[in-house]
Every structure is written in structure tokens, then in C-alpha cells.
mmCIF file of C-alpha atoms and ligand atoms in Angstrom:
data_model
loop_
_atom_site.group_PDB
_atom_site.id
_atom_site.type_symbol
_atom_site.label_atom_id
_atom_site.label_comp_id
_atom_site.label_asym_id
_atom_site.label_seq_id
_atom_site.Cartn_x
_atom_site.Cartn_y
_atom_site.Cartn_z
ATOM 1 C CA UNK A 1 0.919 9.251 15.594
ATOM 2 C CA UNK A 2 -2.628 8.849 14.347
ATOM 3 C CA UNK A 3 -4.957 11.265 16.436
ATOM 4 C CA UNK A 4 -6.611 9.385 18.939
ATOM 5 C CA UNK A 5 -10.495 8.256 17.318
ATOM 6 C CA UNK A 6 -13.190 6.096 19.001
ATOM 7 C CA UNK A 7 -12.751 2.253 17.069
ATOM 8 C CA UNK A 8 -16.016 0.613 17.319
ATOM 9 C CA UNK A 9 -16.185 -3.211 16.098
ATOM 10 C CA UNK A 10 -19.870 -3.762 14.458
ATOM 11 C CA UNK A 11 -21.051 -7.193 13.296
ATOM 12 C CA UNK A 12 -20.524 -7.960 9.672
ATOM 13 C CA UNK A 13 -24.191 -6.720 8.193
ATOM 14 C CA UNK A 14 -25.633 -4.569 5.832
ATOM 15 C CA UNK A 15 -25.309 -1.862 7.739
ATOM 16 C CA UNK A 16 -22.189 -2.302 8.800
ATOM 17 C CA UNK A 17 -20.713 -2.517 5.236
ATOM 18 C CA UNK A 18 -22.812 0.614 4.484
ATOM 19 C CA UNK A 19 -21.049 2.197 7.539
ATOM 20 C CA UNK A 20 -17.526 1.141 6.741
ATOM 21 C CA UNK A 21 -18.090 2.114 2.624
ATOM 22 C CA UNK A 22 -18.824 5.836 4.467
ATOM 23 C CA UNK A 23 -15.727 5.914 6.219
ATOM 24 C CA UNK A 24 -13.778 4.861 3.204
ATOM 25 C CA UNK A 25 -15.298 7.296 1.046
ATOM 26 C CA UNK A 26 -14.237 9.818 3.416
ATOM 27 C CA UNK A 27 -10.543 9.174 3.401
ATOM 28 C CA UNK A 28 -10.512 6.611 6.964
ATOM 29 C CA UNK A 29 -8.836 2.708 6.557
ATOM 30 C CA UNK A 30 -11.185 0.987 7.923
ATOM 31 C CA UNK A 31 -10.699 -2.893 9.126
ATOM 32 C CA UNK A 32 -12.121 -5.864 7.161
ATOM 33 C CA UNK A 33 -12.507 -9.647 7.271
ATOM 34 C CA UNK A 34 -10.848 -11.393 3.867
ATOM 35 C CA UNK A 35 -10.301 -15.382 3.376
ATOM 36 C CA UNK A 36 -6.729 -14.370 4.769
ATOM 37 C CA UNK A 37 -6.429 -12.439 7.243
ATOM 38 C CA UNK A 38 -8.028 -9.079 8.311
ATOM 39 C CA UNK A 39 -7.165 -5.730 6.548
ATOM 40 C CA UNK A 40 -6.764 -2.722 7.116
ATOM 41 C CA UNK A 41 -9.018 -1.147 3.734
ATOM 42 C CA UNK A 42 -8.433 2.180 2.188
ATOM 43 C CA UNK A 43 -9.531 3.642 -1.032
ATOM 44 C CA UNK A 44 -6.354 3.267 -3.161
ATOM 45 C CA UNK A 45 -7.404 5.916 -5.351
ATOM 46 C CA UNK A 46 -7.133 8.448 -2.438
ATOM 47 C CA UNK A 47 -3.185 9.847 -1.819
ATOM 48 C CA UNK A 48 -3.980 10.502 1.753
ATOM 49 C CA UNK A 49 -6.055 7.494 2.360
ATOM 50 C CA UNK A 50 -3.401 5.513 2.196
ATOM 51 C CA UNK A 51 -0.860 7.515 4.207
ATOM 52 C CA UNK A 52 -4.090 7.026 7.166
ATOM 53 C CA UNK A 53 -3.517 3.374 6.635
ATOM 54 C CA UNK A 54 0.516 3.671 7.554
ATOM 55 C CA UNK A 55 -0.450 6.382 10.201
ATOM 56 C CA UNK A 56 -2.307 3.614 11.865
ATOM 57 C CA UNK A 57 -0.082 0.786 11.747
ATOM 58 C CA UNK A 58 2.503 2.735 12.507
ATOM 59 C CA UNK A 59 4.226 0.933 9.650
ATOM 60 C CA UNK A 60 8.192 2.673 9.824
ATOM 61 C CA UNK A 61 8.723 2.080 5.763
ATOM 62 C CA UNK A 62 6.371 2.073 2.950
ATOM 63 C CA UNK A 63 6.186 -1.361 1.161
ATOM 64 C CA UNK A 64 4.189 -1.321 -1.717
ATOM 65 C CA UNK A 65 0.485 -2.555 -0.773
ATOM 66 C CA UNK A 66 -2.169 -4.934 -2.049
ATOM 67 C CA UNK A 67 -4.753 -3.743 -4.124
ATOM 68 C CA UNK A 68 -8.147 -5.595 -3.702
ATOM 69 C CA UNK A 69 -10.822 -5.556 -6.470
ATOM 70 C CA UNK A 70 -14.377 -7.409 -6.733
ATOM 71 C CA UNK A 71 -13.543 -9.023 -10.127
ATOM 72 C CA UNK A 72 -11.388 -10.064 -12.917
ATOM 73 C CA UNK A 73 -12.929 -7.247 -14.789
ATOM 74 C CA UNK A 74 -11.864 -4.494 -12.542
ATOM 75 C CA UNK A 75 -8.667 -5.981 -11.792
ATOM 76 C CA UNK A 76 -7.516 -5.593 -15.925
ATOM 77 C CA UNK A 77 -8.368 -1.949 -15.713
ATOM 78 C CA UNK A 78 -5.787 -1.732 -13.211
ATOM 79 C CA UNK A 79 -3.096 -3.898 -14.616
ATOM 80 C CA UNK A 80 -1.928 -5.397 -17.160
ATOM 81 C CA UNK A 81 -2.503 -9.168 -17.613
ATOM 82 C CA UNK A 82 -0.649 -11.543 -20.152
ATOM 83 C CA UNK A 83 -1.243 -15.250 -20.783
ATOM 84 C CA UNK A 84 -0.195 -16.948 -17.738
ATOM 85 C CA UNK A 85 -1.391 -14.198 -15.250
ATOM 86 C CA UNK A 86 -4.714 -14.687 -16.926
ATOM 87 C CA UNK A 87 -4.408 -18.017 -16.389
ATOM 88 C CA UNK A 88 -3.928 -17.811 -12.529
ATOM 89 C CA UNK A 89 -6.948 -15.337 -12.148
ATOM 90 C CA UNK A 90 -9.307 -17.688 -13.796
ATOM 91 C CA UNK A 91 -8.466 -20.776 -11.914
ATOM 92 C CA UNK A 92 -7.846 -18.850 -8.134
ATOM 93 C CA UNK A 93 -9.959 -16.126 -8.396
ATOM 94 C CA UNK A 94 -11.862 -14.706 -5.772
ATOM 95 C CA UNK A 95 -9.069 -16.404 -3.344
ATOM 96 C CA UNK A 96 -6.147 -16.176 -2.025
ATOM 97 C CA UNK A 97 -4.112 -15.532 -4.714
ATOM 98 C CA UNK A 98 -2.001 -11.969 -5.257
ATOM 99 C CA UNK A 99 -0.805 -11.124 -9.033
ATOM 100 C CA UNK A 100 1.793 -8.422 -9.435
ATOM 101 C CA UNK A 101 1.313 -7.322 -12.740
ATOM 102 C CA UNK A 102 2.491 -4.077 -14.626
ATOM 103 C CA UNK A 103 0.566 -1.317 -13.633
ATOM 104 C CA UNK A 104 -1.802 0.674 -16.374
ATOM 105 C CA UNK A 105 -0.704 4.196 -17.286
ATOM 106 C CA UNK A 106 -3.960 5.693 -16.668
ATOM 107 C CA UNK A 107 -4.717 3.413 -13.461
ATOM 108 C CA UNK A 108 -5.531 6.095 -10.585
ATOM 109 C CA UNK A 109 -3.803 4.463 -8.419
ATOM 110 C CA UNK A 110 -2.368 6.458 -5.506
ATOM 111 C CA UNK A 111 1.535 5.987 -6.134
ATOM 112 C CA UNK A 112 1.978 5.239 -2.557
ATOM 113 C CA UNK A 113 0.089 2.270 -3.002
ATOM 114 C CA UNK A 114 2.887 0.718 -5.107
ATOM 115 C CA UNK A 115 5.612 2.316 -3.738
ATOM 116 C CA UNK A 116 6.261 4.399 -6.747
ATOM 117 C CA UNK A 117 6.783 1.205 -8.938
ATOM 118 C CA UNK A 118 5.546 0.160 -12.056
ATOM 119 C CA UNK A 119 3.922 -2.544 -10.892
ATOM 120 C CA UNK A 120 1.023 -3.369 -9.387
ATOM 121 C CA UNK A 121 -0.305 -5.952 -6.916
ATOM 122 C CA UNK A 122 -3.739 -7.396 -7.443
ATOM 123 C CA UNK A 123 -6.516 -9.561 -5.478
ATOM 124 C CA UNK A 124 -9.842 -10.704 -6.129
ATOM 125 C CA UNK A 125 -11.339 -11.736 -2.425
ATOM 126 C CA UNK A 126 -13.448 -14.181 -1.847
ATOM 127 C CA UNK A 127 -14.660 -12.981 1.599
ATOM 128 C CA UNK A 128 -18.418 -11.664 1.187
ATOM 129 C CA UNK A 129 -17.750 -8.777 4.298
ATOM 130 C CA UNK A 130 -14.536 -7.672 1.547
ATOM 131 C CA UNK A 131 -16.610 -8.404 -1.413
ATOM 132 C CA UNK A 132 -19.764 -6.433 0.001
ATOM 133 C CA UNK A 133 -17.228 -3.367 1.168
ATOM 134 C CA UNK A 134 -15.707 -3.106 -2.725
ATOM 135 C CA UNK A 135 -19.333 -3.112 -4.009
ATOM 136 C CA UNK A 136 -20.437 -0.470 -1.863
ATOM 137 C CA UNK A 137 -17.279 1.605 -2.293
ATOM 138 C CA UNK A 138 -16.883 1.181 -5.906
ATOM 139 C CA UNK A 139 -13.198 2.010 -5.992
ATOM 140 C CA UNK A 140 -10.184 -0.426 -5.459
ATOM 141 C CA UNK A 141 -9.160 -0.517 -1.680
ATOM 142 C CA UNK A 142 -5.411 -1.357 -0.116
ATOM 143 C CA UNK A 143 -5.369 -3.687 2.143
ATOM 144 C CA UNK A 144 -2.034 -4.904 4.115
ATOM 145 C CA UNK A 145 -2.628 -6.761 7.077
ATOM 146 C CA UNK A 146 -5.045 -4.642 10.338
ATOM 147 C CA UNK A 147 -2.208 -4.823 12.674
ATOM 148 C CA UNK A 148 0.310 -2.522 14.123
ATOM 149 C CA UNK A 149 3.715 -2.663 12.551
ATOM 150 C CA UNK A 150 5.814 -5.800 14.263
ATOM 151 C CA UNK A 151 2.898 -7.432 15.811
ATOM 152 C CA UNK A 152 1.098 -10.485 14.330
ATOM 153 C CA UNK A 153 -0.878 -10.533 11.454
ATOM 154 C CA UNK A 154 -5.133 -10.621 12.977
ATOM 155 C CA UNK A 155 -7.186 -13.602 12.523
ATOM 156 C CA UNK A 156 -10.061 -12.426 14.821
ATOM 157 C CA UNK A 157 -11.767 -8.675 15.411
ATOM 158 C CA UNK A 158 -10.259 -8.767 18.809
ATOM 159 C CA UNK A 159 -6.663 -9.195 17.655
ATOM 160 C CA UNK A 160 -7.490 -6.116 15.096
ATOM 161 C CA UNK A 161 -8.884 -4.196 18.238
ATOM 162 C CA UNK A 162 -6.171 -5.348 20.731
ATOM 163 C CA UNK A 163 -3.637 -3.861 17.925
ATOM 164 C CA UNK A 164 -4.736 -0.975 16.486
ATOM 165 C CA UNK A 165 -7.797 0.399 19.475
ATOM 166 C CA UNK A 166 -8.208 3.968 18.788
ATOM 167 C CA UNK A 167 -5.974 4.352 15.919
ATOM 168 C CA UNK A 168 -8.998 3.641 13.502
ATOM 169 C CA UNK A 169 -13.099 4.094 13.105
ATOM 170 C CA UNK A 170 -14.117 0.838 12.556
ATOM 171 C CA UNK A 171 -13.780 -2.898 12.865
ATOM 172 C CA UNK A 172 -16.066 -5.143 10.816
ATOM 173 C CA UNK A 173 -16.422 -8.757 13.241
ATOM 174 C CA UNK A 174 -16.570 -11.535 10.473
ATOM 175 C CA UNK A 175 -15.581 -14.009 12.575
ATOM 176 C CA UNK A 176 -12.260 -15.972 12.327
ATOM 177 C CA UNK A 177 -10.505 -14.938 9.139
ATOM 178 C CA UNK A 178 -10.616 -19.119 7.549
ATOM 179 C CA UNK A 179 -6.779 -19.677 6.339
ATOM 180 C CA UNK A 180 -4.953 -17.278 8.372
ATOM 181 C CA UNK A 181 -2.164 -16.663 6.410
ATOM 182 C CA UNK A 182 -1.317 -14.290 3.866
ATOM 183 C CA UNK A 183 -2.171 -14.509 0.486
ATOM 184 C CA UNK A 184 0.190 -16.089 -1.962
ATOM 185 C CA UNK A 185 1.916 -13.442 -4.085
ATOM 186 C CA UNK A 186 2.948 -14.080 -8.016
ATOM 187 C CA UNK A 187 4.651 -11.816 -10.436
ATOM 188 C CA UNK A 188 4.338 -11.556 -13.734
ATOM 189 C CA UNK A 189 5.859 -8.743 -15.002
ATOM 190 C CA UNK A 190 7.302 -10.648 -17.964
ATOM 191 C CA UNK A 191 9.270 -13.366 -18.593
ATOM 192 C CA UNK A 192 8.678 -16.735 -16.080
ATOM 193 C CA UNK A 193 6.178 -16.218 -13.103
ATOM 194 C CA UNK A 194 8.039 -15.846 -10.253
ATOM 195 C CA UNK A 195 6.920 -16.533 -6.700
ATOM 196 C CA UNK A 196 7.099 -13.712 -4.174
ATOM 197 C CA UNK A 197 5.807 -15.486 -1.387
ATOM 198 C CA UNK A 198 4.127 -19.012 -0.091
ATOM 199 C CA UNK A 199 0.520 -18.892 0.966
ATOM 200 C CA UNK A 200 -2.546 -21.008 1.016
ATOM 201 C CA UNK A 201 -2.142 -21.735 -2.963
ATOM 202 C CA UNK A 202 0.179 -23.279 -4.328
ATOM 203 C CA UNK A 203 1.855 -22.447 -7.388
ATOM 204 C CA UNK A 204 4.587 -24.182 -9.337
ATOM 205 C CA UNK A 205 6.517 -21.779 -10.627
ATOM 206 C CA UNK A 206 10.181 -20.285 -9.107
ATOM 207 C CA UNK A 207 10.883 -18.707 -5.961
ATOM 208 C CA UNK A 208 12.132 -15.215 -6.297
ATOM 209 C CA UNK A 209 13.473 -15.771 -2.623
ATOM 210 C CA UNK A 210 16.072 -13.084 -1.827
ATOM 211 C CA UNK A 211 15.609 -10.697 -4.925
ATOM 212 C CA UNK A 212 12.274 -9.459 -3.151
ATOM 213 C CA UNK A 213 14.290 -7.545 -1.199
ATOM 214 C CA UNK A 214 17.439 -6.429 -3.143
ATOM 215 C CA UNK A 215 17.018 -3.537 -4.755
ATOM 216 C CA UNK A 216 18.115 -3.478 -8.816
ATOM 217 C CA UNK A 217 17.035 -7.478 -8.970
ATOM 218 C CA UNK A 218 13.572 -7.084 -8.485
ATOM 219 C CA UNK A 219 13.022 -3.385 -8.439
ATOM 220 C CA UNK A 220 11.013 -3.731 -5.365
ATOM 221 C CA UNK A 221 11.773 -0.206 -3.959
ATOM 222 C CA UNK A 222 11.340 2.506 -6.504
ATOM 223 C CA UNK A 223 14.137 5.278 -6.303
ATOM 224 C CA UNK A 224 14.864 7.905 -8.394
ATOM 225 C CA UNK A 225 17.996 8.210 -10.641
ATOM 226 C CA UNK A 226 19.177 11.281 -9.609
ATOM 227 C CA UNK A 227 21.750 11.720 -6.584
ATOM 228 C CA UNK A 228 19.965 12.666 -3.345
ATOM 229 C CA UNK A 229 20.532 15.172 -0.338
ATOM 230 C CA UNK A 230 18.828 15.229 2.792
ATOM 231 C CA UNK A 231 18.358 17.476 5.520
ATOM 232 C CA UNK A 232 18.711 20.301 2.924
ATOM 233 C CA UNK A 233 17.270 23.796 4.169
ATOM 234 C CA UNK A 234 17.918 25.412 1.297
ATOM 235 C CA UNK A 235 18.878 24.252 -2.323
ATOM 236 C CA UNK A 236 22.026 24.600 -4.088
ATOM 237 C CA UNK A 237 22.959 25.366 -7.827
ATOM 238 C CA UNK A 238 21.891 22.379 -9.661
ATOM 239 C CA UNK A 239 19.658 21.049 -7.298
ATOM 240 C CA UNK A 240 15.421 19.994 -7.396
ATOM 241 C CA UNK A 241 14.852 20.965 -3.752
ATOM 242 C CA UNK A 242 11.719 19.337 -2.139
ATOM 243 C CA UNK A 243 10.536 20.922 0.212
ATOM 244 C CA UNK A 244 8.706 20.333 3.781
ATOM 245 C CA UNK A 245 7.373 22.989 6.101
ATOM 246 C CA UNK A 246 9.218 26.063 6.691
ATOM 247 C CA UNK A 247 11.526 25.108 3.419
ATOM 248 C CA UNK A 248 9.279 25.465 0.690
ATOM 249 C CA UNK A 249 11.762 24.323 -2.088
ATOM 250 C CA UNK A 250 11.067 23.973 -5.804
ATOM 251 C CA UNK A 251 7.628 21.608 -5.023
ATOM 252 C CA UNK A 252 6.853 20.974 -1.441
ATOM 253 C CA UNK A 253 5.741 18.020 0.606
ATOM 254 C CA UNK A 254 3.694 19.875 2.440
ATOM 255 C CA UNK A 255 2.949 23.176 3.123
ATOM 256 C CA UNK A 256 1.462 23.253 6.443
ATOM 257 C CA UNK A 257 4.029 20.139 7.724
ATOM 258 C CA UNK A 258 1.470 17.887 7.718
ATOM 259 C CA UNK A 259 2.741 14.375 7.354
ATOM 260 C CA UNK A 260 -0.711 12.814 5.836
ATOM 261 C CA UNK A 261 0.048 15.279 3.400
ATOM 262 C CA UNK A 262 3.572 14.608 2.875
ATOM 263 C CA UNK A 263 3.331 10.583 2.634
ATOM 264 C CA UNK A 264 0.942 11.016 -0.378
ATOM 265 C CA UNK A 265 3.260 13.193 -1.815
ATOM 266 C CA UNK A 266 6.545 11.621 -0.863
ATOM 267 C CA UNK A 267 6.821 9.295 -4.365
ATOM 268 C CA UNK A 268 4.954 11.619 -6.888
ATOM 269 C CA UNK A 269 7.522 14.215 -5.951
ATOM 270 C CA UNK A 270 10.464 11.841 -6.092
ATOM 271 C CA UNK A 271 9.201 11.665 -9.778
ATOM 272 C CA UNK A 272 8.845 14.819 -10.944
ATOM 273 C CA UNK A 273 11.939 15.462 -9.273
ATOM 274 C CA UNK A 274 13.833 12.937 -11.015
ATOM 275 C CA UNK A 275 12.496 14.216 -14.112
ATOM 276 C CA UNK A 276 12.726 18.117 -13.490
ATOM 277 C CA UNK A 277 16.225 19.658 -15.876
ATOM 278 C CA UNK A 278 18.434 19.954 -12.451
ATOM 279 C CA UNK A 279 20.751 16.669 -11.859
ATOM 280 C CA UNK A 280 20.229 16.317 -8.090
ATOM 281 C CA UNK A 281 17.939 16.341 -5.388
ATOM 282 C CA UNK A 282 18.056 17.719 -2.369
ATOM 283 C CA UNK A 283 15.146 17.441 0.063
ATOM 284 C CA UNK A 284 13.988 19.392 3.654
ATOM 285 C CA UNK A 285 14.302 17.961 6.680
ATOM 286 C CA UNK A 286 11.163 15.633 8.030
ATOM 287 C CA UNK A 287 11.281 15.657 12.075
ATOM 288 C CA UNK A 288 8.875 13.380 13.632
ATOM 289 C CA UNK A 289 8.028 9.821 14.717
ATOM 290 C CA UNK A 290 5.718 7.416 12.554
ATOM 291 C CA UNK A 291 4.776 8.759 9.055
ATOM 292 C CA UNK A 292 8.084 10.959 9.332
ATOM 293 C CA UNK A 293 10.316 8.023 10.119
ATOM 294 C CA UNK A 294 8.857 6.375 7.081
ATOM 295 C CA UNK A 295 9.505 9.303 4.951
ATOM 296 C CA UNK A 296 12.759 9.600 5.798
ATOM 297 C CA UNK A 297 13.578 5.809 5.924
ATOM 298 C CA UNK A 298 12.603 5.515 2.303
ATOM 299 C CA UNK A 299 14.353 8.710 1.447
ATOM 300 C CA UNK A 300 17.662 7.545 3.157
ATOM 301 C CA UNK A 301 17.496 4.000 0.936
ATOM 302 C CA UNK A 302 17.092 6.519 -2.057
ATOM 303 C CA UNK A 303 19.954 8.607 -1.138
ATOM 304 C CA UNK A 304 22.095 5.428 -0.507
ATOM 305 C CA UNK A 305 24.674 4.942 -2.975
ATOM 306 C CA UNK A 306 23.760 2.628 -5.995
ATOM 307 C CA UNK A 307 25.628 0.522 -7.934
HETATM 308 P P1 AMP B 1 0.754 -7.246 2.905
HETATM 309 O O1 AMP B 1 -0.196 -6.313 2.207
HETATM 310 O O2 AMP B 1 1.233 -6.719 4.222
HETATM 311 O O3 AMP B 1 0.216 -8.643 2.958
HETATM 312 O O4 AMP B 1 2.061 -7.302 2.010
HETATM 313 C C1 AMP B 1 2.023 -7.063 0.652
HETATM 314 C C2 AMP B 1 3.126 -7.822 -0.003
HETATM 315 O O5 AMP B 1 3.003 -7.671 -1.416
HETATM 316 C C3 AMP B 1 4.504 -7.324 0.371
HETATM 317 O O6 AMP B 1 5.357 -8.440 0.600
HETATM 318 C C4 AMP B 1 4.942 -6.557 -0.851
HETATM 319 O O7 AMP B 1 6.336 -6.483 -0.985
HETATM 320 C C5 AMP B 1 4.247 -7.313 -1.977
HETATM 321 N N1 AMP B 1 3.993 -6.461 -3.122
HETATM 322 C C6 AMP B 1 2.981 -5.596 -3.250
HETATM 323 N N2 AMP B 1 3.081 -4.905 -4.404
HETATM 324 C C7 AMP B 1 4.185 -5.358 -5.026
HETATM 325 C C8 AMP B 1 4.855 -5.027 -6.235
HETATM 326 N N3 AMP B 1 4.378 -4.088 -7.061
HETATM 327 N N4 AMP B 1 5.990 -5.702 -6.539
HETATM 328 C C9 AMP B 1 6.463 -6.638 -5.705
HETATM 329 N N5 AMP B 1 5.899 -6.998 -4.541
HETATM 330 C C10 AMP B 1 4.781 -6.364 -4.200
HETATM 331 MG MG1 MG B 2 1.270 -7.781 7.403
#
């Protein structure tokens, strides 16, 4: 559960965006107008950042998020862009369009941004209040939707308020968000474009409807290779323990049991794990609500058996 902060909503303004670029600078999601709907903004460059963003929605898995960026430009330094995605950003971009694209090595991108996967997904804005934040920040921001986990996605500062009230510092008021639905999502990874998911443009290419959410087909949720153990308080013979808390293990979540902490870490540490000598993992137990359940909701899918 986020610790309990003041949320004020400020008209969209110069000095609000120079308020809210602040906040982000200093780790906090703060809560946006785009053409869509409004996000929740963090700097995706920042591990813990974006662990504040699931804190506050209260989000009970980690999905990979959408990375916003003010221009084409900045969006190739991120990912990588063949023909047709190319194509896409010049005729819908800044708009409602999302690419998922391969990710660049040396993009540094927090990996709970993506999930852990290889792939990253990309939007150029059109919003100025969006637009004006990424100028002042100067670093790529994650943006999902600025509600709380199961509630409808906000079209209005008041629905961002009546959601997520004292869970974060600020609320930029642009008015009605103008389309109100999410962003239309494309990937191309390689091979055909595939369509993730319907929005306000449309794109004639295949619906990847189903696969999104199978694991294997579309590699949507990144797990490691290696069988997995949980609730582990100790590790045994063959065995990459991560640890949590009291069980500090071969690398450790976190320390001082903070979950902030430990949600950053959760899918750089699933990698080095999977590539450490031992064949298994074992990790420590994670008690708690919120960030915890997420951690261990995503470490119970990678433990699941595998074909
Ligand atoms: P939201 O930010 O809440 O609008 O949701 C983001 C959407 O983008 C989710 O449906 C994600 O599954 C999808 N998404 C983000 N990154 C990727 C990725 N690397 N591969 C596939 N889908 C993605
Ligand atoms: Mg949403």
C-alpha cells in the first residue's frame, strides 16, 4: 500500500508541467492528460519509479508498460524500427498509435517497464500537457492508464482523483482526455505486423487475438528457463537462491524488505539468475498485499510448469 501523500490536481500550465517534471525527476508517477486517456507518468529509466506507479494502482501483476517519447527520434534510440514500423510512425505519429518493437541493448530502460521482455512498447503523444511533461523531463516516461487496478480507465482529472486520491502527488487537469480509449497497439517484432489491440486507429494488419495472453506464442510474460522454487528460506545444492528480507540468498530483492525495492529488482534478478552456473532457482518468501502480491503472482506463473 502506497504511503498515504497529499494529491493535488493543478491546471495544465507552465507551471504545472514544471511541477510535475520535479516530481518525476524525483522518482513520484505523476498523472497526465494524453489524446487517450490519462496516465499515470513515471520516468522509465528509474527501477523504482516504476514499481511507485504499480504501488499506486495497486496493479496485482506486472504487465509490461507503455513507453511514451516526444518524437520519432527518441523513440529509435529505444527500439528498434524496420520498414513497416517506420512506416506506421510516420503516418500516426504523435497519436494514438503504440509500436512494440524489439528493444535496444543499450536502451536504459527499467526492465520492469517491459516485463523483462525483449521488446519494447512505444508512443509518440500528441497531447501538448504529455508533450510539455517529456520536454521538461527529458527521459522516456511509462504511462498505463491513472486508475486503480479494476476500475475504469480516466477520461477526466476527477475520475484520476476519485481513483487514485492520496496514492499520488499530482494530477495535471487537461480537460477531457478527446478519444477516450486506449491507444491502438502494433507489433512488429518481425515477420507480419500483428495487432495487439483495437483503438482509435485503425490498422489493417492481423489480430494477434488470444496469443497476447498465452505464454510461448507471443512471449508476452518473460520467465526464466530455469525450474523455480518459492517460499525457499534457505537454498539447496544446486540452487540460485534470491533472496528477500531476513533470507539474504545468493542476490537479494531487498535487503531492508522493502517492496519498492524488490519490484525493481524482481526481473533483473530473474535474469541473472537464469544465467548464474546453478540449474534452479529458488526464491524467499514475499509476505504482503499490493507490490508483494504482484511479486509473487508473476513469480508463481514463472514457477508454473512449461511445456
Ligand atoms: P496500458 O499501458 O495499461 O494501456 O497497457 C499497455 C498494453 O501494452 C498492455 O496490453 C500490454 O500487454 C501491451 N504491451 C506493452 N508492452 C508490450 C510488449 N513488449 N509486448 C507486448 N505487449 C505489450
Ligand atoms: Mg489501463
Amino acid at each position: 500500500m502506497a504511503k498515504p501523500t497529499r494529491t493535488r490536481v493543478i491546471a495544465f500550465s507552465n507551471d504545472a508541467i514544471a511541477e510535475a517534471a520535479r516530481l518525476v525527476l524525483a522518482g513520484e508517477p505523476v498523472a497526465v492528460p494524453t489524446e487517450t486517456v490519462y496516465g499515470l507518468a513515471a520516468d522509465a529509466t528509474n527501477p523504482e519509479a516504476v514499481a511507485r506507479i504499480y504501488e499506486a494502482k495497486g496493479r496485482p501483476s506486472f504487465n509490461p508498460l507503455i513507453v511514451h517519447v516526444p518524437d520519432v527520434a527518441a523513440a529509435e534510440q529505444l527500439g528498434d524500427f524496420n520498414e513497416a514500423a517506420r512506416a506506421l510512425a510516420k503516418a500516426y505519429w504523435p497519436g494514438p498509435l503504440t509500436l512494440v518493437v524489439p528493444l535496444k541493448r543499450e536502451a536504459q530502460i527499467a526492465s520492469l517497464v517491459t516485463a523483462g521482455l525483449p521488446t519494447i512498447a512505444l508512443r509518440v503523444p500528441a497531447h501538448p500537457a504529455m508533450q510539455a511533461l517529456l520536454k521538461a523531463v527529458g527521459k522516456p516516461l511509462a504511462a498505463p492508464s491513472a486508475n486503480a487496478s479494476g476500475r475504469i480507465s480516466p477520461t477526466k482529472a476527477e475520475h484520476v482523483l476519485a481513483s487514485l486520491d492520496s496514492r499520488i502527488p499530482l494530477i495535471i487537469d487537461g480537460g477531457s482526455a478527446e478519444r477516450g480509449i486506449e491507444s491502438t497497439i502494433v507489433a512488429a517484432t518481425g515477420g507480419p505486423l500483428r495487432l495487439l489491440r483495437r483503438g482509435p486507429v485503425q490498422i489493417n494488419a492481423p489480430e494477434a487475438s488470444g496469443a497476447i495472453e498465452a505464454p510461448g506464442m507471443m512471449a508476452s510474460h518473460y520467465a526464466p528457463s530455469k525450474p523455480l522454487r518459492l517460499d525457499a528460506t534457505s537454498g539447496e545444492a544446486g540452487e540460485f537462491l534470491i533472496g528477500f528480507g531476513q533470507v539474504a540468498g545468493d542476490a537479494t530483492l531487498s535487503a531492508s524488505s522493502s517492496l519498492v525495492e524488490a519490484a525493481a529488482r524482481l526481473f533483473d534478478l530473474l535474469h541473472q539468475a537464469d544465467a548464474a552456473s546453478q540449474p534452479r532457482i529458488a526464491v524467499a518468501p514475499i509476505p504482503g498485499d499490493g507490490l508483494a502480491a504482484a511479486i509473487r503472482d508473476r513469480l508463481k506463473r514463472a514457477a508454473a510448469p512449461r511445456s
